[in-house]
Tab-separated table of C-alpha atoms and ligand atoms in Angstrom:
chain	number	residue	atom	x	y	z
A	927	MET	CA	-153.689	54.372	-55.722
A	928	LEU	CA	-151.061	54.735	-58.615
A	929	GLU	CA	-150.878	58.167	-60.066
A	930	ARG	CA	-152.663	58.491	-63.376
A	931	ILE	CA	-149.890	59.348	-65.880
A	932	LYS	CA	-150.697	61.591	-68.750
A	933	MET	CA	-153.193	59.783	-71.118
A	934	GLU	CA	-152.460	59.352	-74.670
A	935	ARG	CA	-155.105	61.137	-76.352
A	936	SER	CA	-155.229	60.095	-80.070
A	937	ALA	CA	-158.032	57.777	-80.456
A	938	GLU	CA	-158.818	58.160	-84.074
A	939	ASN	CA	-157.862	54.269	-84.839
A	940	LEU	CA	-159.738	52.690	-82.109
A	941	ARG	CA	-161.766	50.140	-83.559
A	942	PHE	CA	-163.825	47.387	-81.602
A	943	PHE	CA	-165.372	44.148	-82.919
A	944	ASN	CA	-169.073	44.726	-82.662
A	945	THR	CA	-171.211	41.521	-82.275
A	946	LEU	CA	-174.171	43.369	-83.821
A	947	THR	CA	-172.842	43.932	-87.029
A	948	ARG	CA	-170.280	40.839	-86.734
A	949	LYS	CA	-167.470	43.457	-88.111
A	950	LYS	CA	-164.807	45.388	-86.470
A	951	GLU	CA	-166.179	49.090	-86.514
A	952	LYS	CA	-164.561	52.416	-85.767
A	953	PHE	CA	-165.437	53.486	-82.069
A	954	VAL	CA	-166.666	56.891	-81.698
A	955	PRO	CA	-168.835	57.999	-78.626
A	956	LEU	CA	-172.405	59.741	-78.731
A	957	GLU	CA	-170.860	62.202	-76.455
A	958	LYS	CA	-167.420	63.717	-77.222
A	959	ARG	CA	-164.503	61.945	-74.690
A	960	LYS	CA	-167.477	60.069	-72.893
A	961	VAL	CA	-168.304	56.574	-72.922
A	962	LYS	CA	-171.397	55.193	-71.442
A	963	MET	CA	-170.725	51.297	-70.550
A	964	TYR	CA	-172.800	48.635	-69.115
A	965	THR	CA	-171.353	45.460	-68.272
A	966	CYS	CA	-173.617	42.652	-67.084
A	967	GLY	CA	-172.521	41.822	-63.247
A	968	PRO	CA	-172.684	38.856	-61.130
A	969	THR	CA	-175.559	36.593	-60.135
A	970	VAL	CA	-174.432	36.670	-56.359
A	971	TYR	CA	-175.454	33.017	-55.217
A	972	ASP	CA	-171.975	31.488	-55.096
A	973	PHE	CA	-168.386	32.716	-55.323
A	974	ALA	CA	-167.421	33.929	-58.647
A	975	HIS	CA	-165.252	31.399	-60.585
A	976	ILE	CA	-162.417	32.247	-62.985
A	977	GLY	CA	-164.487	31.947	-66.049
A	978	ASN	CA	-166.565	34.863	-64.477
A	979	PHE	CA	-163.537	36.718	-63.930
A	980	ARG	CA	-162.005	36.385	-67.457
A	981	THR	CA	-165.269	38.425	-68.629
A	982	PHE	CA	-164.544	40.994	-65.560
A	983	VAL	CA	-161.196	41.223	-66.345
A	984	PHE	CA	-161.844	41.556	-70.127
A	985	GLN	CA	-164.226	44.401	-69.336
A	986	ASP	CA	-161.696	46.094	-66.983
A	987	LEU	CA	-159.067	45.967	-69.613
A	988	LEU	CA	-161.531	47.542	-71.936
A	989	ARG	CA	-162.334	50.469	-69.387
A	990	ARG	CA	-158.637	50.917	-68.715
A	991	TRP	CA	-157.718	51.070	-72.370
A	992	LEU	CA	-160.689	53.837	-72.976
A	993	GLU	CA	-159.251	55.806	-70.240
A	994	TYR	CA	-155.731	55.417	-71.595
A	995	ARG	CA	-156.831	56.899	-74.639
A	996	GLY	CA	-158.351	59.856	-72.844
A	997	PHE	CA	-161.912	58.795	-72.519
A	998	LYS	CA	-164.058	59.622	-69.416
A	999	VAL	CA	-165.839	56.184	-68.730
A	1000	ALA	CA	-169.396	56.030	-66.990
A	1001	GLN	CA	-169.537	52.069	-66.108
A	1002	VAL	CA	-172.390	50.444	-64.713
A	1003	MET	CA	-172.321	46.851	-63.169
A	1004	ASN	CA	-175.336	45.431	-61.864
A	1005	ILE	CA	-175.668	42.991	-59.090
A	1006	THR	CA	-178.385	40.412	-59.669
A	1007	ASP	CA	-179.496	39.796	-56.089
A	1008	ILE	CA	-182.970	38.293	-57.219
A	1009	ASP	CA	-183.166	35.421	-59.994
A	1010	ASP	CA	-184.059	31.816	-59.991
A	1011	ARG	CA	-180.532	30.617	-58.530
A	1012	THR	CA	-180.075	33.088	-55.529
A	1013	ILE	CA	-183.908	31.983	-54.229
A	1014	GLU	CA	-183.002	28.321	-54.884
A	1015	GLY	CA	-179.812	28.897	-52.762
A	1016	SER	CA	-181.326	30.724	-49.758
A	1017	ARG	CA	-183.995	28.157	-49.612
A	1018	LYS	CA	-181.340	25.398	-49.402
A	1019	GLU	CA	-179.625	27.265	-46.484
A	1020	ASN	CA	-182.858	28.095	-45.129
A	1021	ILE	CA	-181.658	31.846	-44.480
A	1022	PRO	CA	-183.362	35.065	-45.713
A	1023	ILE	CA	-182.204	35.915	-49.359
A	1024	LYS	CA	-180.506	38.996	-48.384
A	1025	GLN	CA	-178.299	37.554	-45.856
A	1026	TYR	CA	-177.678	34.822	-48.704
A	1027	THR	CA	-176.757	37.349	-51.579
A	1028	GLU	CA	-174.801	39.881	-49.175
A	1029	ARG	CA	-172.325	37.070	-48.364
A	1030	TYR	CA	-171.385	36.783	-52.062
A	1031	THR	CA	-171.749	40.238	-52.876
A	1032	LYS	CA	-168.965	41.171	-50.194
A	1033	ALA	CA	-166.599	38.206	-51.657
A	1034	PHE	CA	-167.185	39.601	-55.154
A	1035	PHE	CA	-165.922	43.211	-54.148
A	1036	GLU	CA	-162.968	41.536	-52.457
A	1037	ASP	CA	-162.211	39.440	-55.309
A	1038	LEU	CA	-162.400	42.626	-57.637
A	1039	GLU	CA	-159.817	44.013	-55.415
A	1040	ALA	CA	-157.522	41.138	-55.261
A	1041	LEU	CA	-157.578	41.421	-59.482
A	1042	ASN	CA	-156.956	45.043	-59.264
A	1043	ILE	CA	-160.226	45.437	-61.083
A	1044	GLU	CA	-160.955	49.083	-61.263
A	1045	ARG	CA	-164.272	50.182	-59.646
A	1046	ALA	CA	-167.328	51.031	-61.906
A	1047	GLU	CA	-169.227	54.098	-61.241
A	1048	HIS	CA	-172.226	52.189	-60.208
A	1049	TYR	CA	-173.116	48.707	-58.803
A	1050	PRO	CA	-177.082	48.973	-58.707
A	1051	LYS	CA	-178.735	45.944	-57.226
A	1052	ALA	CA	-181.619	44.582	-58.656
A	1053	THR	CA	-183.821	44.270	-55.343
A	1054	GLU	CA	-183.274	47.975	-54.701
A	1055	HIS	CA	-184.844	48.953	-58.426
A	1056	ILE	CA	-188.299	46.718	-57.962
A	1057	PRO	CA	-190.509	50.171	-58.793
A	1058	ASP	CA	-188.393	50.917	-61.831
A	1059	MET	CA	-188.890	47.502	-63.296
A	1060	VAL	CA	-192.371	47.638	-62.655
A	1061	ALA	CA	-192.810	50.824	-64.479
A	1062	SER	CA	-190.718	49.484	-67.518
A	1063	ILE	CA	-193.082	46.483	-67.543
A	1064	LYS	CA	-196.097	48.622	-67.334
A	1065	GLN	CA	-194.735	50.572	-70.387
A	1066	LEU	CA	-194.202	47.449	-72.346
A	1067	MET	CA	-197.861	46.452	-71.594
A	1068	ARG	CA	-199.130	49.733	-72.589
A	1069	LYS	CA	-197.262	49.689	-75.963
A	1070	GLY	CA	-198.661	45.994	-76.703
A	1071	TYR	CA	-195.454	44.137	-76.306
A	1072	ALA	CA	-196.203	42.606	-73.191
A	1073	TYR	CA	-199.167	40.558	-71.640
A	1074	LYS	CA	-200.493	38.694	-68.806
A	1075	GLY	CA	-200.220	35.050	-68.923
A	1076	GLU	CA	-203.018	32.852	-67.319
A	1077	ASP	CA	-200.581	32.192	-64.547
A	1078	GLY	CA	-200.428	35.920	-63.599
A	1079	SER	CA	-197.130	36.275	-64.951
A	1080	VAL	CA	-196.285	38.923	-67.361
A	1081	TYR	CA	-194.618	37.976	-70.558
A	1082	TYR	CA	-192.733	39.513	-73.613
A	1083	ASP	CA	-194.338	39.011	-76.943
A	1084	ILE	CA	-191.489	38.623	-79.190
A	1085	SER	CA	-193.496	38.596	-82.282
A	1086	LYS	CA	-194.359	42.119	-81.810
A	1087	PHE	CA	-190.666	43.300	-82.006
A	1088	LYS	CA	-189.840	43.178	-85.452
A	1089	ASP	CA	-185.827	43.341	-84.535
A	1090	TYR	CA	-186.178	40.344	-82.367
A	1091	GLY	CA	-182.918	38.205	-83.140
A	1092	LYS	CA	-180.775	40.870	-84.638
A	1093	LEU	CA	-178.128	40.335	-81.986
A	1094	SER	CA	-178.061	36.596	-82.027
A	1095	LYS	CA	-179.075	36.027	-85.496
A	1096	ILE	CA	-181.762	33.575	-84.944
A	1097	LYS	CA	-184.691	33.870	-87.421
A	1098	ILE	CA	-188.015	34.608	-86.055
A	1099	GLU	CA	-189.789	32.443	-88.295
A	1100	GLU	CA	-188.369	29.254	-86.651
A	1101	LEU	CA	-190.177	30.651	-83.253
A	1102	LYS	CA	-193.228	28.865	-82.187
A	1103	PRO	CA	-195.986	31.414	-81.825
A	1104	GLY	CA	-197.268	31.189	-78.250
A	1105	ALA	CA	-194.940	29.333	-76.929
A	1106	ARG	CA	-193.316	30.937	-73.510
A	1107	VAL	CA	-190.896	30.322	-70.841
A	1108	LYS	CA	-190.774	31.318	-67.265
A	1109	VAL	CA	-187.249	30.203	-66.324
A	1110	ASP	CA	-184.153	33.138	-66.954
A	1111	GLU	CA	-182.055	30.972	-68.895
A	1112	TYR	CA	-182.719	28.896	-72.019
A	1113	GLY	CA	-181.149	28.026	-75.257
A	1114	LYS	CA	-181.744	29.516	-78.853
A	1115	GLU	CA	-183.719	26.329	-79.822
A	1116	LYS	CA	-186.427	27.212	-77.181
A	1117	ALA	CA	-186.783	30.928	-78.396
A	1118	CYS	CA	-190.242	32.302	-77.318
A	1119	ASP	CA	-192.011	34.789	-75.172
A	1120	PHE	CA	-190.119	35.217	-72.158
A	1121	ALA	CA	-191.126	36.365	-68.473
A	1122	LEU	CA	-190.727	40.032	-67.528
A	1123	TRP	CA	-192.513	39.342	-64.181
A	1124	LYS	CA	-193.319	36.177	-62.494
A	1125	ALA	CA	-196.169	35.473	-60.402
A	1126	TRP	CA	-195.278	34.540	-57.228
A	1127	ASP	CA	-195.420	30.298	-56.638
A	1128	LYS	CA	-194.747	28.344	-53.285
A	1129	GLU	CA	-190.784	27.637	-54.600
A	1130	ASP	CA	-190.527	31.622	-54.229
A	1131	GLY	CA	-191.273	31.280	-50.270
A	1132	ASP	CA	-191.342	34.610	-48.735
A	1133	VAL	CA	-189.773	36.264	-51.834
A	1134	PHE	CA	-191.991	38.531	-53.585
A	1135	TRP	CA	-193.325	42.079	-54.135
A	1136	GLU	CA	-196.826	43.185	-54.031
A	1137	THR	CA	-197.085	45.351	-56.769
A	1138	GLU	CA	-199.662	46.929	-59.354
A	1139	ILE	CA	-198.703	44.166	-61.740
A	1140	GLY	CA	-199.167	41.480	-58.935
A	1141	LYS	CA	-197.539	39.514	-56.430
A	1142	GLY	CA	-194.196	38.178	-57.726
A	1143	ARG	CA	-190.706	39.312	-58.850
A	1144	PRO	CA	-188.705	40.454	-61.977
A	1145	GLY	CA	-187.377	38.432	-64.615
A	1146	TRP	CA	-183.706	38.567	-65.050
A	1147	HIS	CA	-183.743	40.364	-68.385
A	1148	ILE	CA	-185.935	43.245	-67.300
A	1149	GLU	CA	-183.264	44.004	-64.648
A	1150	CYS	CA	-180.807	45.025	-66.885
A	1151	SER	CA	-182.633	46.747	-69.284
A	1152	THR	CA	-184.123	48.920	-66.418
A	1153	MET	CA	-180.797	49.600	-64.553
A	1154	ALA	CA	-178.791	50.048	-67.932
A	1155	MET	CA	-181.411	53.094	-68.989
A	1156	LYS	CA	-181.795	54.450	-65.385
A	1157	TYR	CA	-177.955	54.986	-64.815
A	1158	LEU	CA	-176.687	55.650	-68.332
A	1159	GLY	CA	-179.859	56.935	-70.670
A	1160	GLU	CA	-181.653	55.495	-73.463
A	1161	THR	CA	-178.589	54.624	-75.661
A	1162	LEU	CA	-175.431	53.179	-74.493
A	1163	ASP	CA	-171.978	53.317	-76.320
A	1164	ILE	CA	-170.993	49.877	-75.068
A	1165	HIS	CA	-172.931	46.870	-73.628
A	1166	SER	CA	-170.628	43.692	-72.744
A	1167	GLY	CA	-170.571	40.543	-71.331
A	1168	GLY	CA	-169.652	36.730	-72.096
A	1169	VAL	CA	-170.658	35.181	-75.302
A	1170	ASP	CA	-173.259	32.986	-73.328
A	1171	LEU	CA	-175.021	35.784	-72.648
A	1172	ILE	CA	-175.896	36.789	-76.090
A	1173	PHE	CA	-178.956	34.701	-76.320
A	1174	PRO	CA	-181.263	35.053	-74.781
A	1175	HIS	CA	-180.181	37.933	-72.293
A	1176	HIS	CA	-178.758	40.390	-74.557
A	1177	GLU	CA	-181.466	39.580	-77.439
A	1178	ASN	CA	-184.169	40.444	-74.585
A	1179	GLU	CA	-182.497	43.609	-73.131
A	1180	ILE	CA	-182.621	44.805	-76.752
A	1181	ALA	CA	-186.313	44.052	-77.232
A	1182	GLN	CA	-187.500	45.268	-73.669
A	1183	SER	CA	-185.453	48.567	-74.146
A	1184	GLU	CA	-185.994	49.505	-77.753
A	1185	ALA	CA	-189.592	48.731	-77.373
A	1186	VAL	CA	-190.039	51.132	-74.673
A	1187	THR	CA	-187.715	53.928	-76.120
A	1188	GLY	CA	-187.935	53.376	-79.945
A	1189	LYS	CA	-184.387	53.869	-79.943
A	1190	GLU	CA	-181.231	52.177	-80.109
A	1191	PHE	CA	-180.098	50.513	-76.889
A	1192	ALA	CA	-176.643	49.653	-77.198
A	1193	ARG	CA	-174.256	51.009	-80.218
A	1194	PHE	CA	-171.499	48.540	-79.501
A	1195	TRP	CA	-171.863	44.974	-78.234
A	1196	LEU	CA	-168.458	43.405	-77.065
A	1197	HIS	CA	-168.636	39.536	-75.836
A	1198	SER	CA	-165.477	37.712	-74.449
A	1199	GLU	CA	-165.233	34.004	-75.314
A	1200	HIS	CA	-165.491	30.955	-72.900
A	1201	LEU	CA	-162.635	29.803	-70.589
A	1202	LEU	CA	-161.486	26.400	-70.556
A	1203	VAL	CA	-159.553	24.557	-67.852
A	1204	GLN	CA	-157.077	21.915	-68.959
A	1205	GLY	CA	-158.752	21.790	-72.417
A	1206	LYS	CA	-162.301	21.198	-70.846
A	1207	ARG	CA	-165.338	23.156	-70.067
A	1208	MET	CA	-164.976	24.190	-66.230
A	1209	ALA	CA	-167.335	22.201	-64.256
A	1210	LYS	CA	-167.705	20.892	-60.681
A	1211	ARG	CA	-168.290	17.250	-61.899
A	1212	PHE	CA	-164.869	17.365	-63.818
A	1213	GLY	CA	-163.039	18.737	-60.729
A	1214	ASN	CA	-161.650	21.364	-62.855
A	1215	PHE	CA	-163.794	24.110	-61.144
A	1216	TYR	CA	-161.920	26.976	-59.477
A	1217	THR	CA	-162.981	30.168	-57.975
A	1218	LEU	CA	-160.289	33.003	-57.124
A	1219	ARG	CA	-160.062	31.700	-53.399
A	1220	ASP	CA	-159.597	28.218	-54.580
A	1221	LEU	CA	-156.496	29.159	-56.445
A	1222	ALA	CA	-155.405	31.832	-53.763
A	1223	ALA	CA	-155.517	29.052	-51.227
A	1224	LYS	CA	-153.026	26.742	-53.648
A	1225	GLY	CA	-150.382	29.982	-53.259
A	1226	TYR	CA	-150.966	31.469	-56.431
A	1227	ASP	CA	-150.448	35.267	-56.764
A	1228	PRO	CA	-153.692	37.137	-57.869
A	1229	ARG	CA	-151.602	39.248	-60.203
A	1230	ALA	CA	-150.300	36.397	-62.126
A	1231	ILE	CA	-154.235	35.018	-62.383
A	1232	ARG	CA	-154.776	38.653	-63.654
A	1233	TYR	CA	-152.222	38.401	-66.135
A	1234	LEU	CA	-153.216	34.979	-67.368
A	1235	LEU	CA	-156.803	36.092	-67.993
A	1236	VAL	CA	-155.904	39.291	-69.744
A	1237	SER	CA	-153.281	38.092	-71.895
A	1238	THR	CA	-155.207	36.076	-74.342
A	1239	HIS	CA	-157.297	38.024	-76.946
A	1240	TYR	CA	-160.649	38.345	-75.488
A	1241	ARG	CA	-162.559	37.099	-78.414
A	1242	GLN	CA	-160.339	33.505	-78.497
A	1243	GLN	CA	-161.017	30.766	-76.126
A	1244	LEU	CA	-158.356	30.814	-73.199
A	1245	ASN	CA	-157.465	27.484	-72.102
A	1246	PHE	CA	-156.508	27.780	-68.260
A	1247	THR	CA	-154.001	25.583	-67.166
A	1248	PHE	CA	-151.425	25.661	-64.079
A	1249	GLU	CA	-148.472	25.715	-66.434
A	1250	GLY	CA	-149.994	28.685	-68.024
A	1251	LEU	CA	-150.326	30.223	-64.651
A	1252	LYS	CA	-146.612	29.728	-63.822
A	1253	ALA	CA	-145.822	31.154	-67.252
A	1254	ALA	CA	-147.901	34.238	-66.195
A	1255	LYS	CA	-146.154	34.722	-62.655
A	1256	SER	CA	-142.631	34.750	-64.712
A	1257	ALA	CA	-143.978	37.192	-67.083
A	1258	VAL	CA	-145.283	39.449	-64.298
A	1259	ASP	CA	-142.087	38.921	-62.452
A	1260	ARG	CA	-139.785	39.791	-65.333
A	1261	LEU	CA	-141.681	43.072	-65.579
A	1262	THR	CA	-141.879	43.508	-61.816
A	1263	ASN	CA	-137.820	42.992	-61.673
A	1264	PHE	CA	-137.319	45.143	-64.850
A	1265	VAL	CA	-139.004	48.336	-62.924
A	1266	GLU	CA	-136.936	47.486	-59.821
A	1267	ARG	CA	-133.696	47.355	-62.011
A	1268	LEU	CA	-134.491	50.759	-63.538
A	1269	HIS	CA	-133.412	52.386	-60.098
A	1270	GLU	CA	-129.906	50.904	-60.602
A	1271	ALA	CA	-129.188	52.620	-63.779
A	1272	ASP	CA	-126.522	55.033	-63.495
A	1273	GLY	CA	-124.567	55.040	-67.014
A	1274	GLU	CA	-123.474	57.629	-69.640
A	1275	GLY	CA	-126.715	57.350	-71.249
A	1276	TYR	CA	-127.884	55.928	-74.512
A	1277	GLY	CA	-128.406	59.289	-76.363
A	1278	GLU	CA	-131.060	59.605	-79.195
A	1279	LYS	CA	-131.367	55.927	-79.641
A	1280	ILE	CA	-133.569	55.505	-76.282
A	1281	GLU	CA	-136.112	57.709	-77.914
A	1282	VAL	CA	-136.171	55.902	-80.750
A	1283	LEU	CA	-136.407	52.555	-78.880
A	1284	MET	CA	-139.293	54.154	-76.640
A	1285	GLY	CA	-141.093	55.532	-79.680
A	1286	ASP	CA	-141.355	52.119	-81.051
A	1287	VAL	CA	-142.613	50.446	-78.175
A	1288	LYS	CA	-145.587	53.129	-77.834
A	1289	LYS	CA	-146.505	52.488	-81.418
A	1290	ASN	CA	-146.139	48.769	-81.159
A	1291	PHE	CA	-148.171	48.657	-77.959
A	1292	ASN	CA	-150.835	51.266	-78.838
A	1293	ALA	CA	-151.523	50.189	-82.331
A	1294	PRO	CA	-152.662	46.570	-81.751
A	1295	MET	CA	-154.667	47.526	-78.682
A	1296	ASP	CA	-156.630	50.156	-80.765
A	1297	ASP	CA	-157.451	47.138	-83.222
A	1298	ASP	CA	-160.269	45.538	-80.871
A	1299	LEU	CA	-157.618	45.193	-77.898
A	1300	ASN	CA	-154.966	42.851	-79.593
A	1301	ILE	CA	-153.123	42.335	-76.410
A	1302	SER	CA	-151.097	39.469	-77.556
A	1303	VAL	CA	-149.423	41.685	-79.855
A	1304	ALA	CA	-149.160	44.404	-77.623
A	1305	LEU	CA	-147.364	42.310	-74.958
A	1306	ALA	CA	-145.098	40.894	-77.372
A	1307	ALA	CA	-143.646	44.589	-78.044
A	1308	LEU	CA	-143.682	45.387	-74.506
A	1309	PHE	CA	-141.517	42.273	-73.732
A	1310	ASP	CA	-139.058	42.984	-76.919
A	1311	PHE	CA	-138.259	46.437	-75.313
A	1312	VAL	CA	-137.711	44.969	-71.926
A	1313	ARG	CA	-135.056	42.791	-73.219
A	1314	GLU	CA	-133.421	45.376	-74.914
A	1315	ALA	CA	-133.586	48.039	-72.090
A	1316	ASN	CA	-132.258	44.864	-69.759
A	1317	LYS	CA	-129.054	44.720	-71.865
A	1318	LEU	CA	-128.642	48.283	-71.479
A	1319	ILE	CA	-128.701	48.158	-67.659
A	1320	ASP	CA	-126.734	45.118	-68.003
A	1321	ASN	CA	-124.163	46.711	-70.007
A	1322	ASN	CA	-124.273	50.048	-67.482
A	1323	VAL	CA	-125.315	52.094	-70.625
A	1324	LEU	CA	-128.582	53.632	-69.299
A	1325	SER	CA	-128.651	56.985	-67.300
A	1326	LYS	CA	-130.597	57.678	-64.351
A	1327	GLU	CA	-132.650	60.189	-66.451
A	1328	GLU	CA	-133.315	57.642	-69.243
A	1329	ALA	CA	-134.321	55.041	-66.578
A	1330	GLU	CA	-136.892	57.530	-65.332
A	1331	LYS	CA	-138.431	57.933	-68.663
A	1332	ILE	CA	-138.548	54.196	-69.098
A	1333	TYR	CA	-140.154	53.971	-65.609
A	1334	ASN	CA	-142.749	56.188	-66.719
A	1335	LEU	CA	-143.570	54.817	-69.743
A	1336	ILE	CA	-143.815	51.034	-68.391
A	1337	MET	CA	-146.174	52.498	-65.484
A	1338	LYS	CA	-148.128	54.246	-68.113
A	1339	PHE	CA	-148.473	50.456	-69.807
A	1340	ASP	CA	-149.252	49.280	-66.559
A	1341	SER	CA	-152.153	51.708	-66.160
A	1342	VAL	CA	-153.605	49.391	-68.712
A	1343	LEU	CA	-152.386	45.924	-67.514
A	1344	GLY	CA	-152.508	46.463	-63.922
A	1345	VAL	CA	-149.972	43.739	-62.783
A	1346	ILE	CA	-146.978	45.634	-61.763
A	1347	GLY	CA	-148.799	48.000	-58.984
A	1348	GLU	CA	-146.708	50.542	-57.178
A	1349	ALA	CA	-143.310	49.674	-57.584
A	1350	LYS	CA	-141.385	51.440	-54.930
A	1351	ARG	CA	-138.808	54.065	-56.381
A	1352	GLU	CA	-136.717	54.000	-53.314
A	1353	GLU	CA	-136.686	50.867	-50.651
A	1354	LYS	CA	-135.419	51.747	-47.333
A	1355	LEU	CA	-133.143	49.254	-45.823
A	1356	PRO	CA	-133.985	48.594	-41.693
A	1357	LYS	CA	-130.887	49.957	-39.643
A	1358	GLU	CA	-130.387	46.673	-38.261
A	1359	ALA	CA	-129.820	45.284	-41.625
A	1360	GLU	CA	-127.426	48.298	-42.690
A	1361	GLU	CA	-125.434	47.146	-39.522
A	1362	LEU	CA	-125.332	43.807	-40.621
A	1363	ILE	CA	-124.034	44.545	-44.050
A	1364	ARG	CA	-121.158	46.661	-42.611
A	1365	ARG	CA	-120.227	43.557	-40.313
A	1366	ARG	CA	-120.393	41.343	-43.344
A	1367	GLU	CA	-118.119	43.623	-45.383
A	1368	GLU	CA	-115.351	43.535	-42.269
A	1369	ALA	CA	-115.761	39.753	-42.152
A	1370	ARG	CA	-114.941	39.621	-46.196
A	1371	LYS	CA	-112.133	42.013	-45.881
A	1372	ALA	CA	-110.706	39.690	-43.070
A	1373	GLU	CA	-111.413	36.443	-45.212
A	1374	ASN	CA	-113.632	35.180	-42.669
A	1375	TRP	CA	-116.024	33.679	-45.411
A	1376	LYS	CA	-117.775	31.423	-42.955
A	1377	LYS	CA	-118.919	34.726	-40.806
A	1378	ALA	CA	-119.766	36.675	-43.848
A	1379	ASP	CA	-122.172	33.824	-45.131
A	1380	LYS	CA	-123.839	33.345	-41.855
A	1381	ILE	CA	-124.732	37.112	-41.967
A	1382	ARG	CA	-126.066	36.599	-45.529
A	1383	GLU	CA	-128.408	34.066	-44.061
A	1384	GLN	CA	-129.508	36.436	-41.452
A	1385	LEU	CA	-130.201	39.129	-43.994
A	1386	LYS	CA	-132.244	36.522	-45.918
A	1387	VAL	CA	-134.335	35.845	-43.044
A	1388	MET	CA	-135.130	39.396	-42.678
A	1389	GLY	CA	-135.977	39.687	-46.448
A	1390	VAL	CA	-132.831	41.191	-47.779
A	1391	ILE	CA	-131.017	39.795	-50.700
A	1392	LEU	CA	-127.448	40.520	-51.163
A	1393	GLU	CA	-125.735	40.387	-54.247
A	1394	ASP	CA	-121.718	40.786	-54.645
A	1395	THR	CA	-120.766	42.575	-57.871
A	1396	PRO	CA	-117.620	44.098	-59.323
A	1397	GLN	CA	-118.912	47.401	-58.032
A	1398	GLY	CA	-119.536	46.083	-54.619
A	1399	VAL	CA	-122.392	44.582	-52.626
A	1400	LYS	CA	-125.954	45.356	-53.700
A	1401	TRP	CA	-129.009	44.545	-51.851
A	1402	LYS	CA	-132.790	44.228	-52.663
A	1403	ILE	CA	-135.723	43.778	-50.242
A	1404	GLU	CA	-137.719	40.527	-51.177
A	1405	ARG	CA	-141.085	41.228	-52.132
A	1406	LYS	CA	-143.459	39.581	-50.140
A	1407	ARG	CA	-146.337	38.521	-52.429
B	689	ZN	ZN1	-177.368	41.897	-67.946
């Protein structure tokens, strides 16, 4: 793990766009320096696709920025391992649901690793919290917010919750009284009472729990309310997810949680926009549906994918294209090469001017990030700086000490971006390569160009790249990606 470099501790100007108020608001957590954050996790019925990862990478950026600003983050991400889709999937394959969901849970964590997404503090699984959910539902029934339908399922009565619609801004007068829905996902036009507990039916097969509220399984929405409050308490600082979760999922989470506690459930709601692929909504039938694995199989570097997902502001639609992915790859390479070049610096020094340049890039990176994670502006400032500093290396102006300071600054920015990783400060040349370089120098002195070129090729096969410069021969080790 990369050593965490000293944090920037001034968070006075930190502002986020809050979906609840549709405004940018100054962010101050309830507890000083601690942020309680809940992020809706994957439903493990399939491999997560790049649209899902856009949201997870956004949440990672949010987490890393809070850490950069000196907050300690307690993040919970649920694993939905019981819902309509996981049951359907396991039934299709005719295997136990646990076996089915474990496959995709494992894949999900591998993908997080590949995308360099920091681990949350807790990943509670829905199936391991059934008694907690039953307790929440019983409380809602006791308080008059829930009722048992004639089908044995327990429904939330949205007419009883006066704030229903405050997040998605739907108007409750438009709702049909008494209408209700048992499926987990539905649209705004169908807003109505929703299932907290689904009574068993034959479609569920052997997936059920025998509980005080009947034989069945929880609805999707109660899973999140219950687990969020269990691990983080009654009021969260931040709740986030993709925009498609605003209704009904997050609206229902508010209704459930606030009816139980009488307190505000989440103070800030942050939502990331959709991802399009080549200008279209991603769908298997359009042939533009990609998982992370699909892209890795095509040879794309996960760090370039991360960069592409992270580099568009989260509240803008992101159009994923292969040209964009290539551009992302070259942006990552530019940063990585820059960091590598910093070890070469050996000049007289740029003096005070380097402090000014570094001060500027810090200001110009931090200010837009504090302004609702405006990453495009922050990245533009970073690349301007890289261009200037590259010129100083070209002209052999930068001193070793200055290069070291710049290295630390870039790695601090990368604690947020997460695309450079552990750039090696000193690379070691294998003994064999050292010997080959020596022999090539001899051949060159003897003007035996043919032999010199042959040795260069041999070194290339070993991953050692030579460059003949006026200062002599230089080498670098090609990164295996
Ligand atoms: Zn959720």
